[in-house]
Coordinates of C-alpha atoms in Angstrom, one line a residue:
Chain A
M1 CA 18.6 69.9 -72.1
K2 CA 18.0 70.5 -75.7
G3 CA 14.4 70.0 -76.8
D4 CA 13.3 70.0 -73.2
K5 CA 10.6 72.6 -73.9
K6 CA 9.0 70.3 -76.4
Y7 CA 8.8 67.5 -73.8
I8 CA 7.5 69.7 -71.1
F9 CA 4.8 70.9 -73.3
L10 CA 4.0 67.5 -74.7
F11 CA 3.9 65.7 -71.4
L12 CA 2.0 68.3 -69.4
T13 CA -0.6 69.4 -71.8
P14 CA -2.9 66.4 -71.9
A15 CA -3.3 66.2 -68.1
F16 CA -3.7 69.9 -67.6
L17 CA -6.0 70.3 -70.6
I18 CA -8.4 67.6 -69.2
S19 CA -8.4 69.0 -65.7
G20 CA -8.6 72.6 -67.1
V21 CA -11.7 71.9 -69.2
F22 CA -13.5 69.5 -66.9
L23 CA -12.4 70.6 -63.4
Y24 CA -11.1 74.2 -63.2
Y25 CA -13.3 75.7 -65.8
P26 CA -16.5 74.1 -64.4
F27 CA -15.5 75.3 -61.0
F28 CA -15.5 79.0 -62.1
E29 CA -18.4 78.5 -64.4
N30 CA -20.4 77.2 -61.4
V31 CA -19.8 80.5 -59.6
V32 CA -21.0 82.3 -62.7
Q33 CA -24.1 80.1 -62.9
S34 CA -25.0 81.0 -59.4
F35 CA -25.9 84.5 -60.6
Y36 CA -28.3 83.2 -63.2
K37 CA -31.9 82.1 -62.9
T38 CA -32.2 79.0 -65.1
D39 CA -35.3 77.3 -66.2
G40 CA -34.9 74.4 -68.5
F41 CA -31.2 74.1 -69.2
F42 CA -30.5 76.7 -71.7
N43 CA -32.7 79.8 -70.8
S44 CA -30.7 81.8 -68.4
T45 CA -31.4 85.2 -67.1
F46 CA -28.8 87.2 -65.1
I47 CA -30.4 88.0 -61.7
G48 CA -27.3 89.2 -59.8
F49 CA -27.5 88.1 -56.2
G50 CA -31.1 86.9 -56.6
N51 CA -30.2 83.3 -55.9
Y52 CA -28.2 84.3 -52.8
I53 CA -31.1 86.3 -51.5
R54 CA -33.4 83.3 -52.2
L55 CA -30.9 81.2 -50.1
F56 CA -31.5 83.3 -47.0
Q57 CA -35.3 83.1 -47.4
D58 CA -35.4 79.4 -48.2
E59 CA -36.3 77.5 -45.0
V60 CA -35.2 74.2 -46.5
A61 CA -31.8 75.6 -47.4
I62 CA -31.3 76.9 -43.9
G63 CA -32.6 73.7 -42.4
S64 CA -30.2 71.7 -44.6
T65 CA -27.3 73.9 -43.7
L66 CA -28.0 73.5 -40.0
N67 CA -28.4 69.7 -40.5
S68 CA -25.0 69.6 -42.3
L69 CA -23.4 71.6 -39.5
E70 CA -24.9 69.3 -36.9
L71 CA -23.7 66.2 -38.8
M72 CA -20.3 67.9 -39.0
L73 CA -20.2 68.2 -35.2
Y74 CA -21.0 64.5 -34.7
V75 CA -18.5 63.5 -37.3
A76 CA -15.7 65.6 -35.9
I77 CA -16.3 64.5 -32.3
F78 CA -17.1 60.8 -32.8
Q79 CA -15.1 59.9 -35.9
V80 CA -11.9 61.4 -34.5
G81 CA -12.8 60.6 -30.9
I82 CA -13.5 56.9 -31.4
A83 CA -10.6 56.6 -33.8
L84 CA -8.3 58.1 -31.1
V85 CA -9.5 55.7 -28.4
L86 CA -9.1 52.7 -30.7
A87 CA -5.7 53.8 -31.8
I88 CA -4.4 54.2 -28.3
M89 CA -5.9 50.8 -27.4
V90 CA -4.4 49.0 -30.4
D91 CA -1.0 50.6 -29.7
S92 CA -1.0 49.2 -26.2
I93 CA -1.7 45.5 -27.1
K94 CA 0.7 42.8 -28.1
H95 CA -1.4 40.4 -30.1
G96 CA -3.9 40.9 -32.9
A97 CA -3.0 44.4 -33.9
A98 CA -3.0 43.4 -37.6
F99 CA -6.4 41.9 -37.3
Y100 CA -7.9 45.0 -35.8
R101 CA -6.2 47.3 -38.3
T102 CA -7.8 45.3 -41.2
T103 CA -11.3 45.0 -39.7
F104 CA -11.4 48.6 -38.5
F105 CA -10.2 50.0 -41.9
F106 CA -12.3 48.1 -44.4
P107 CA -15.7 49.9 -44.1
I108 CA -13.9 52.8 -45.9
V109 CA -13.6 50.9 -49.1
I110 CA -17.3 50.1 -49.3
S111 CA -19.4 52.5 -51.3
G112 CA -21.9 54.8 -49.6
A113 CA -24.6 53.2 -51.8
A114 CA -23.9 49.7 -50.4
I115 CA -23.6 50.9 -46.8
G116 CA -26.8 53.0 -47.3
L117 CA -28.7 49.9 -48.5
L118 CA -27.2 47.9 -45.7
F119 CA -28.4 50.3 -43.1
T120 CA -31.8 50.5 -44.7
L121 CA -32.0 46.8 -44.0
I122 CA -30.7 47.3 -40.4
Y123 CA -33.2 50.0 -39.6
N124 CA -36.1 48.2 -41.4
H125 CA -39.2 48.1 -39.3
R126 CA -40.5 44.7 -40.2
N127 CA -37.4 42.5 -40.1
G128 CA -34.4 44.8 -39.9
L129 CA -31.4 43.7 -37.9
L130 CA -32.1 46.0 -35.0
N131 CA -35.8 45.1 -34.6
E132 CA -34.9 41.4 -34.9
I133 CA -32.5 41.7 -32.0
L134 CA -35.1 43.6 -30.0
V135 CA -37.7 40.9 -30.7
S136 CA -35.4 38.1 -29.9
L137 CA -34.7 39.8 -26.5
G138 CA -38.5 40.1 -25.9
F139 CA -39.0 43.7 -26.7
E140 CA -41.4 45.5 -29.1
R141 CA -40.3 46.7 -32.6
I142 CA -39.3 50.3 -32.9
L143 CA -39.8 52.7 -35.8
W144 CA -36.1 53.8 -36.2
L145 CA -36.5 56.5 -38.8
T146 CA -38.6 59.3 -37.4
E147 CA -38.5 63.0 -37.7
Q148 CA -36.7 63.2 -34.4
S149 CA -34.2 60.4 -35.0
S150 CA -33.5 60.5 -38.7
L151 CA -30.4 62.8 -38.5
Y152 CA -28.8 60.5 -35.8
M153 CA -29.7 57.5 -37.9
V154 CA -27.7 58.8 -40.8
A155 CA -24.9 60.1 -38.5
I156 CA -24.3 56.6 -37.2
P157 CA -23.3 54.9 -40.5
T158 CA -21.4 58.1 -41.5
V159 CA -19.3 57.9 -38.4
W160 CA -18.9 54.1 -38.6
N161 CA -17.9 54.4 -42.2
Y162 CA -14.8 56.6 -41.6
V163 CA -13.6 55.8 -38.1
G164 CA -11.0 53.4 -39.6
F165 CA -9.5 56.1 -41.7
Y166 CA -8.7 58.4 -38.8
F167 CA -7.7 55.3 -36.8
V168 CA -5.0 54.5 -39.2
I169 CA -3.7 58.0 -39.3
L170 CA -3.6 58.3 -35.5
L171 CA -2.1 54.9 -35.0
T172 CA 0.7 55.7 -37.4
A173 CA 1.3 59.0 -35.6
I174 CA 1.5 57.2 -32.2
G175 CA 3.8 54.6 -33.6
K176 CA 6.2 57.3 -34.6
I177 CA 6.7 58.6 -31.1
P178 CA 10.2 57.5 -30.0
N179 CA 10.3 55.1 -27.1
D180 CA 12.9 57.3 -25.2
Y181 CA 10.1 59.6 -24.3
Y182 CA 8.3 56.9 -22.5
E183 CA 11.4 55.6 -20.8
A184 CA 12.1 59.1 -19.5
A185 CA 8.5 59.4 -18.3
K186 CA 8.9 56.1 -16.5
L187 CA 11.9 57.3 -14.7
E188 CA 10.0 60.4 -13.6
G189 CA 7.4 58.1 -12.1
I190 CA 4.5 59.2 -14.2
T191 CA 1.3 57.1 -14.0
G192 CA -0.3 55.4 -17.0
F193 CA -3.0 57.9 -17.4
Q194 CA -0.7 60.9 -17.1
R195 CA 1.5 59.3 -19.7
M196 CA -1.4 59.4 -22.1
T197 CA -2.5 63.0 -21.3
K198 CA 0.9 64.6 -20.9
L199 CA 2.9 62.6 -23.5
T200 CA 1.0 60.8 -26.2
L201 CA -1.8 63.3 -26.8
P202 CA 0.3 66.4 -27.0
L203 CA 2.7 64.6 -29.3
I204 CA 0.0 63.8 -31.8
V205 CA -1.9 67.1 -31.7
S206 CA -1.0 68.1 -35.2
D207 CA -2.2 64.7 -36.6
M208 CA -5.5 65.2 -34.7
K209 CA -5.7 68.6 -36.3
T210 CA -5.3 67.0 -39.8
C211 CA -8.0 64.5 -38.9
L212 CA -10.4 67.3 -37.7
V213 CA -9.9 69.3 -40.9
L214 CA -10.5 66.3 -43.0
A215 CA -13.5 65.3 -41.0
I216 CA -15.0 68.7 -41.3
T217 CA -14.4 69.2 -45.0
G218 CA -15.5 65.6 -45.6
S219 CA -18.7 66.0 -43.8
L220 CA -19.9 68.6 -46.3
K221 CA -19.6 66.0 -49.0
I222 CA -22.0 63.6 -47.3
F223 CA -24.6 62.6 -49.9
E224 CA -24.9 58.9 -50.6
L225 CA -25.9 57.7 -47.1
V226 CA -28.6 60.3 -46.6
Y227 CA -29.9 60.0 -50.2
I228 CA -30.3 56.2 -49.8
I229 CA -31.3 55.7 -46.1
T230 CA -33.8 58.6 -45.7
G231 CA -33.8 60.6 -48.9
G232 CA -33.6 63.7 -46.7
G233 CA -36.9 62.8 -45.0
P234 CA -39.1 62.3 -43.2
A235 CA -40.3 65.9 -43.6
R236 CA -36.8 67.2 -44.5
S237 CA -35.6 66.3 -41.0
S238 CA -32.4 64.7 -42.4
E239 CA -31.9 66.9 -45.5
V240 CA -28.3 68.0 -45.9
L241 CA -26.7 70.4 -48.4
G242 CA -25.6 67.6 -50.7
T243 CA -29.0 66.1 -51.1
Y244 CA -30.7 69.4 -51.3
M245 CA -28.3 70.6 -54.0
Y246 CA -28.9 67.4 -56.0
Q247 CA -32.6 67.8 -55.7
K248 CA -32.7 71.5 -56.7
A249 CA -30.3 71.2 -59.6
F250 CA -31.2 67.8 -61.1
E251 CA -34.8 67.0 -59.9
D252 CA -36.3 70.5 -59.8
S253 CA -34.1 71.7 -62.7
A254 CA -33.2 74.9 -60.8
I255 CA -29.7 74.7 -62.2
G256 CA -28.7 78.2 -61.2
Y257 CA -30.0 77.8 -57.6
G258 CA -28.3 74.4 -57.4
A259 CA -25.0 76.1 -58.4
T260 CA -25.6 78.7 -55.6
L261 CA -26.0 75.9 -53.1
A262 CA -22.7 74.4 -54.3
V263 CA -21.0 77.7 -53.8
L264 CA -22.3 77.8 -50.3
M265 CA -20.9 74.4 -49.6
V266 CA -17.4 75.4 -50.8
V267 CA -17.5 78.6 -48.8
I268 CA -18.6 76.8 -45.6
G269 CA -15.9 74.2 -46.2
L270 CA -13.1 76.7 -46.7
T271 CA -14.1 78.9 -43.8
L272 CA -14.4 76.0 -41.3
A273 CA -11.1 74.4 -42.5
F274 CA -9.4 77.8 -42.1
I275 CA -10.9 78.4 -38.6
T276 CA -10.0 74.8 -37.4
N277 CA -6.4 75.4 -38.6
K278 CA -6.2 78.7 -36.8
L279 CA -7.8 77.5 -33.5
L280 CA -5.6 74.4 -33.3
K281 CA -2.5 76.1 -34.4
S282 CA 0.5 74.1 -33.4
D283 CA 4.0 73.5 -34.6
G284 CA 4.5 70.2 -36.2
I285 CA 6.8 67.9 -34.2
T286 CA 9.7 66.1 -35.8
Y287 CA 11.7 63.5 -34.0
Chain B
M1 CA 23.6 42.6 -31.6
T2 CA 21.9 42.6 -35.0
K3 CA 19.6 45.3 -36.0
S4 CA 16.5 43.2 -35.9
N5 CA 17.3 41.9 -32.4
K6 CA 17.6 45.4 -31.2
N7 CA 14.3 46.4 -32.7
Q8 CA 12.6 43.4 -31.0
L9 CA 14.0 44.5 -27.7
T10 CA 12.7 48.0 -28.0
Y11 CA 9.4 46.6 -29.2
L12 CA 9.0 44.6 -26.1
E13 CA 10.1 47.5 -24.0
K14 CA 7.7 49.7 -25.7
F15 CA 4.8 47.6 -24.4
Q16 CA 6.2 47.5 -20.9
N17 CA 6.5 51.2 -20.9
R18 CA 3.2 52.2 -22.3
Y19 CA -0.1 52.4 -20.5
F20 CA -2.5 49.8 -19.1
T21 CA -0.1 47.0 -19.4
K22 CA 0.3 46.4 -15.7
S23 CA -3.2 45.4 -15.0
K24 CA -4.6 42.2 -16.3
Y25 CA -8.2 43.5 -16.2
G26 CA -7.2 46.6 -18.0
K27 CA -5.8 44.5 -20.8
L28 CA -8.9 42.3 -20.9
F29 CA -11.0 45.5 -21.1
I30 CA -9.0 46.7 -24.1
Y31 CA -9.4 43.5 -26.0
I32 CA -13.2 43.5 -25.3
C33 CA -13.5 47.0 -26.6
L34 CA -11.5 46.4 -29.7
T35 CA -13.3 43.1 -30.5
A36 CA -16.6 44.9 -30.0
W37 CA -15.7 47.5 -32.6
S38 CA -14.5 44.9 -35.1
M39 CA -17.8 43.1 -34.6
T40 CA -19.6 46.2 -35.8
T41 CA -17.6 46.1 -39.0
I42 CA -17.8 42.4 -39.6
F43 CA -21.2 41.5 -38.3
P44 CA -23.5 43.6 -40.6
L45 CA -21.7 42.3 -43.7
A46 CA -21.7 38.7 -42.4
W47 CA -25.4 39.1 -41.8
V48 CA -26.0 40.3 -45.3
L49 CA -23.9 37.6 -46.9
L50 CA -25.7 34.9 -44.8
N51 CA -29.1 36.2 -45.7
S52 CA -28.4 36.5 -49.4
F53 CA -28.4 32.7 -49.5
K54 CA -31.8 32.4 -48.0
E55 CA -35.2 32.6 -49.5
S56 CA -36.9 36.0 -48.9
R57 CA -39.4 34.6 -46.5
D58 CA -36.7 32.9 -44.4
I59 CA -34.9 36.2 -44.1
I60 CA -38.0 37.5 -42.3
T61 CA -38.5 34.6 -40.0
D62 CA -35.0 33.3 -39.3
T63 CA -32.8 36.3 -39.9
F64 CA -30.0 35.1 -37.6
K65 CA -29.9 31.4 -38.5
F66 CA -27.6 29.8 -41.0
P67 CA -29.5 29.1 -44.2
T68 CA -31.0 25.6 -43.9
N69 CA -31.4 25.2 -47.7
P70 CA -28.8 27.6 -49.1
T71 CA -30.0 28.9 -52.4
L72 CA -28.5 31.0 -55.2
Q73 CA -32.0 32.2 -56.3
N74 CA -31.4 35.7 -55.0
Y75 CA -28.2 36.0 -57.1
I76 CA -30.1 34.5 -60.1
N77 CA -32.8 37.1 -59.6
A78 CA -30.3 39.9 -59.4
F79 CA -29.0 38.9 -62.8
E80 CA -32.4 38.4 -64.3
T81 CA -34.7 41.0 -62.8
V82 CA -32.4 44.0 -62.3
N83 CA -29.7 43.0 -64.8
I84 CA -26.8 43.3 -62.3
G85 CA -24.4 41.8 -64.8
Q86 CA -24.8 44.8 -67.1
S87 CA -24.1 47.3 -64.3
Y88 CA -21.1 45.2 -63.2
M89 CA -19.7 45.5 -66.7
N90 CA -20.6 49.3 -66.9
S91 CA -18.8 49.8 -63.6
F92 CA -15.7 48.0 -64.6
I93 CA -15.5 49.6 -68.0
M94 CA -15.9 53.1 -66.6
S95 CA -13.7 52.7 -63.5
G96 CA -11.1 50.8 -65.5
S97 CA -10.9 53.4 -68.2
T98 CA -10.7 56.2 -65.6
V99 CA -7.8 54.5 -63.8
F100 CA -6.0 53.9 -67.1
L101 CA -6.4 57.5 -68.3
V102 CA -5.5 59.0 -64.9
L103 CA -2.3 56.9 -64.7
F104 CA -1.4 57.4 -68.4
F105 CA -1.7 61.2 -68.5
G106 CA -0.9 61.7 -64.8
G107 CA 2.4 59.7 -65.1
F108 CA 3.7 61.9 -67.9
A109 CA 2.7 65.1 -66.1
A110 CA 4.2 63.9 -62.8
F111 CA 7.5 63.1 -64.5
I112 CA 7.8 66.7 -65.7
M113 CA 6.5 68.2 -62.4
S114 CA 9.0 66.3 -60.3
R115 CA 12.1 66.5 -62.5
M116 CA 12.1 69.7 -64.5
N117 CA 12.2 73.3 -63.9
F118 CA 10.2 75.7 -66.1
R119 CA 8.5 79.0 -65.8
F120 CA 5.0 78.2 -64.6
R121 CA 6.0 75.2 -62.4
G122 CA 5.0 77.0 -59.2
V123 CA 1.7 78.1 -60.5
L124 CA 0.8 74.7 -61.7
Q125 CA 1.9 73.1 -58.4
T126 CA -0.4 75.5 -56.5
L127 CA -3.2 74.7 -58.9
L128 CA -2.8 71.0 -58.2
V129 CA -2.9 71.4 -54.5
A130 CA -5.9 73.8 -54.7
S131 CA -7.9 71.4 -56.8
L132 CA -7.9 68.8 -54.0
L133 CA -10.4 71.2 -52.3
I134 CA -12.9 71.2 -55.2
P135 CA -15.8 68.9 -54.4
A136 CA -17.8 67.2 -57.2
F137 CA -20.8 69.4 -56.1
A138 CA -19.0 72.5 -57.2
T139 CA -18.4 71.4 -60.8
I140 CA -21.3 69.1 -61.6
V141 CA -23.7 71.7 -62.9
P142 CA -21.4 73.0 -65.7
V143 CA -20.1 69.5 -66.4
Y144 CA -23.7 68.3 -66.8
R145 CA -24.4 71.1 -69.3
M146 CA -21.2 70.5 -71.2
M147 CA -22.1 66.8 -71.5
I148 CA -25.5 67.7 -72.8
N149 CA -24.0 70.0 -75.3
M150 CA -21.6 67.3 -76.5
D151 CA -24.5 64.8 -76.5
L152 CA -22.5 62.5 -74.2
V153 CA -24.9 62.2 -71.3
N154 CA -25.7 58.5 -70.6
T155 CA -22.6 57.3 -72.4
Y156 CA -19.5 55.9 -70.7
W157 CA -17.5 59.0 -71.6
A158 CA -19.9 61.2 -69.5
L159 CA -18.5 59.7 -66.3
I160 CA -15.0 58.7 -67.5
I161 CA -13.9 62.2 -68.5
P162 CA -15.0 64.2 -65.4
Q163 CA -13.7 61.5 -63.1
T164 CA -10.4 61.5 -64.9
A165 CA -10.2 65.3 -64.6
G166 CA -11.1 65.2 -60.9
N167 CA -8.5 62.5 -60.1
L168 CA -5.6 63.7 -62.2
P169 CA -4.4 66.4 -59.7
F170 CA -4.3 63.8 -56.9
A171 CA -2.4 61.4 -59.1
I172 CA 0.1 63.9 -60.3
L173 CA 0.8 65.0 -56.7
V174 CA 1.3 61.5 -55.3
I175 CA 3.4 60.2 -58.3
S176 CA 5.5 63.3 -58.6
S177 CA 6.4 63.3 -54.9
Y178 CA 7.5 59.6 -55.3
M179 CA 9.5 60.4 -58.4
A180 CA 11.2 63.3 -56.6
T181 CA 13.0 60.8 -54.4
I182 CA 14.7 59.2 -57.4
P183 CA 18.4 60.2 -57.4
K184 CA 19.5 62.8 -59.9
E185 CA 22.5 60.7 -60.9
L186 CA 20.3 58.2 -62.5
E187 CA 18.8 60.9 -64.7
E188 CA 22.3 62.3 -65.6
A189 CA 23.7 58.8 -66.5
A190 CA 20.7 58.1 -68.7
F191 CA 21.2 61.5 -70.4
M192 CA 24.9 60.7 -71.0
D193 CA 23.8 57.5 -72.7
G194 CA 21.8 59.6 -75.1
C195 CA 18.4 58.8 -73.6
S196 CA 15.5 61.0 -74.7
R197 CA 13.1 62.3 -72.2
L198 CA 10.4 59.9 -73.4
K199 CA 12.8 56.9 -73.0
M200 CA 13.9 58.2 -69.7
Y201 CA 10.3 58.1 -68.5
T202 CA 9.3 54.8 -69.9
K203 CA 12.6 52.9 -69.2
I204 CA 13.6 54.4 -65.8
F205 CA 11.0 56.6 -64.0
L206 CA 7.9 54.7 -64.8
P207 CA 9.2 51.3 -63.7
I208 CA 10.8 52.7 -60.5
S209 CA 7.7 54.6 -59.6
L210 CA 5.3 51.6 -60.0
P211 CA 4.4 51.4 -56.3
S212 CA 3.0 55.0 -56.5
F213 CA 1.1 54.1 -59.6
A214 CA -0.4 51.1 -57.7
T215 CA -1.4 53.3 -54.8
V216 CA -3.0 55.9 -57.1
G217 CA -4.7 53.2 -59.2
T218 CA -6.3 51.5 -56.2
F219 CA -7.6 54.8 -54.8
V220 CA -8.9 56.0 -58.1
F221 CA -10.6 52.7 -58.8
L222 CA -12.4 52.7 -55.5
W223 CA -13.4 56.3 -55.7
S224 CA -14.7 56.0 -59.2
Y225 CA -16.4 52.6 -58.5
N226 CA -18.1 54.1 -55.4
D227 CA -19.1 57.5 -56.8
L228 CA -22.9 57.6 -56.6
F229 CA -23.4 61.4 -57.0
S230 CA -21.7 61.9 -60.4
S231 CA -23.1 58.6 -61.6
L232 CA -26.7 59.6 -60.8
V233 CA -26.3 62.8 -62.7
L234 CA -24.3 61.7 -65.7
V235 CA -25.0 58.0 -66.3
S236 CA -28.3 57.1 -64.7
H237 CA -29.8 55.3 -67.7
E238 CA -30.0 51.6 -67.0
K239 CA -28.0 50.7 -70.1
V240 CA -24.9 52.5 -68.8
A241 CA -25.6 52.9 -65.1
P242 CA -22.8 51.6 -62.8
I243 CA -23.6 49.2 -60.0
V244 CA -24.0 51.9 -57.3
V245 CA -26.8 53.5 -59.3
L246 CA -28.5 50.2 -59.7
L247 CA -28.1 49.7 -55.9
S248 CA -29.8 53.0 -55.2
N249 CA -32.7 52.0 -57.5
V250 CA -33.1 48.6 -56.0
S251 CA -34.2 49.9 -52.6
S252 CA -36.9 52.1 -54.1
Q253 CA -38.2 49.6 -56.7
Y254 CA -37.7 46.3 -54.9
G255 CA -37.6 47.5 -51.3
T256 CA -39.6 44.5 -50.1
D257 CA -37.5 41.8 -51.9
Y258 CA -35.0 41.4 -49.1
G259 CA -33.3 38.5 -50.8
L260 CA -32.6 40.6 -53.9
M261 CA -31.4 43.5 -51.8
T262 CA -28.9 41.4 -49.8
A263 CA -27.6 39.7 -52.9
A264 CA -27.1 43.1 -54.6
I265 CA -25.2 44.5 -51.6
A266 CA -23.0 41.4 -51.4
M267 CA -22.2 41.6 -55.1
T268 CA -21.3 45.3 -54.9
V269 CA -19.1 44.9 -51.9
I270 CA -17.2 41.7 -52.8
P271 CA -15.1 43.3 -55.6
V272 CA -14.0 46.2 -53.4
I273 CA -13.2 43.9 -50.5
I274 CA -11.0 41.8 -52.8
V275 CA -9.3 44.9 -54.1
Y276 CA -8.8 46.0 -50.5
L277 CA -7.3 42.7 -49.3
F278 CA -4.9 42.7 -52.2
A279 CA -3.8 46.3 -51.9
Q280 CA -4.2 46.7 -48.2
K281 CA -0.7 47.7 -47.4
T282 CA -0.3 50.3 -50.1
F283 CA -3.8 51.6 -49.6
E284 CA -3.3 52.2 -45.8
K285 CA 0.0 53.8 -46.5
G286 CA -1.5 56.1 -49.1
A287 CA -4.4 57.0 -46.8
T288 CA -2.0 58.3 -44.2
S289 CA 0.2 60.3 -46.6
G290 CA -2.0 62.1 -49.1
S291 CA -5.6 61.9 -47.9
V292 CA -8.8 63.0 -49.5
K293 CA -12.3 62.0 -48.4
G294 CA -14.6 60.6 -51.1

């Protein structure tokens, strides 16, 4: 059409300009920053791989990476696992499915900050929800956030927060399986349990793969819950890459090193997403 | 047999054919499990809401009881001591502007991306998909520096601009995939009538694609309203801080004032629950099609 070029340019430029300047450029600039030592915000010296060498000698960075990976494992197993069990269950009931969908899903819309504060109250030693339950049952109060337990204590709300998301994805996937498959299986005389392992699960493998990739890449972005519930403590026992990166870049003003930690997060995320994709390679099923 | 009848029949059959349905106890077990999980999602919030109407000392002594003398004192404290009203306003101004800008610029770009062919279309499309993999951590350091250079830190723009930039690719992808389903004939007819591209967008494509705008708008609102990380870095000053930043300060400054904490949680959560209940259908649908974790 005549004058189309003008419109293409006019309509596309604002959006791509904004994203270009405040998303793509900072992304590459962040990589560049990771090669600089920065004290105060504007005095930078090029130090090559200095920050990356520091990374491998920094016990806190290694500890945070291991904590992040451990959290990732819990998130992948329990978020997707619980979601799968719940989805299969909701699919097999007649009444109340809408109610369960709504209540299971809604923690997702609540901010990590609010959930963090909520769980601070739940774990609170003096009058937290958990200790009040214990006391009313005649038990002693427990200190919930210790060096041994803190990582589990942040894993629980993280898992709880997102189960509903994977639940909805998997429930939708199960709902799409045509009924003929089940009828055929019935004629073959397959038992209920076999029906699940041989029919339902294989048919939603690709959706479970999507969930796993999302859970894994999402777990690297964990920040709010840890920041508010434990602040990474006690004694760094629940420090994750997100909170450590925030601390280095914005509390200790080690901007260059913070950028390096951010690069590490991206690299881990891409690698794991790639590996998960390869390992769980399967052809998508269309009905 | 009408179509709806047929569907009903297969619906019933579906339940008879799938698992667990034969045993009564199996069914009971399922309902118990499902109800138990929904308790975990409802109970903590109900507990917070209930306690927010109690005096702080009653929260300690009777944490499970219904408030005997319900009081709004905690909410009044929230407005007076931590100025929650201001953070509410900050949150809505920043999230509202972000949603508006994302939909305004994203809509135009989505129209071009879905309906027209040009030289760099493929490159741009790849760029959009790739940008979904960029976490806020990987851009925040340079963005923070840019905001300092432009003297924008602790102004509304410091959060609005990067959040708009971060959400635009998602918006363009979702809206353009919706626009791609609009039949070509409509476009040709409009062209025959002498419609300009601008008119074609505002009179035809924008109104038809409103559902996708609603989905994107809901997502972007919730993401931006809930984004603590960027807010802490860019707008942490109390005059401009959004409600999530206030919330993270409340626990460190007023950690012993349980009444204030419960009221603050309740006030943060209520608007998003309202948004969720209104937009539930579109939101869940969007979550299953184009999904990104906040």
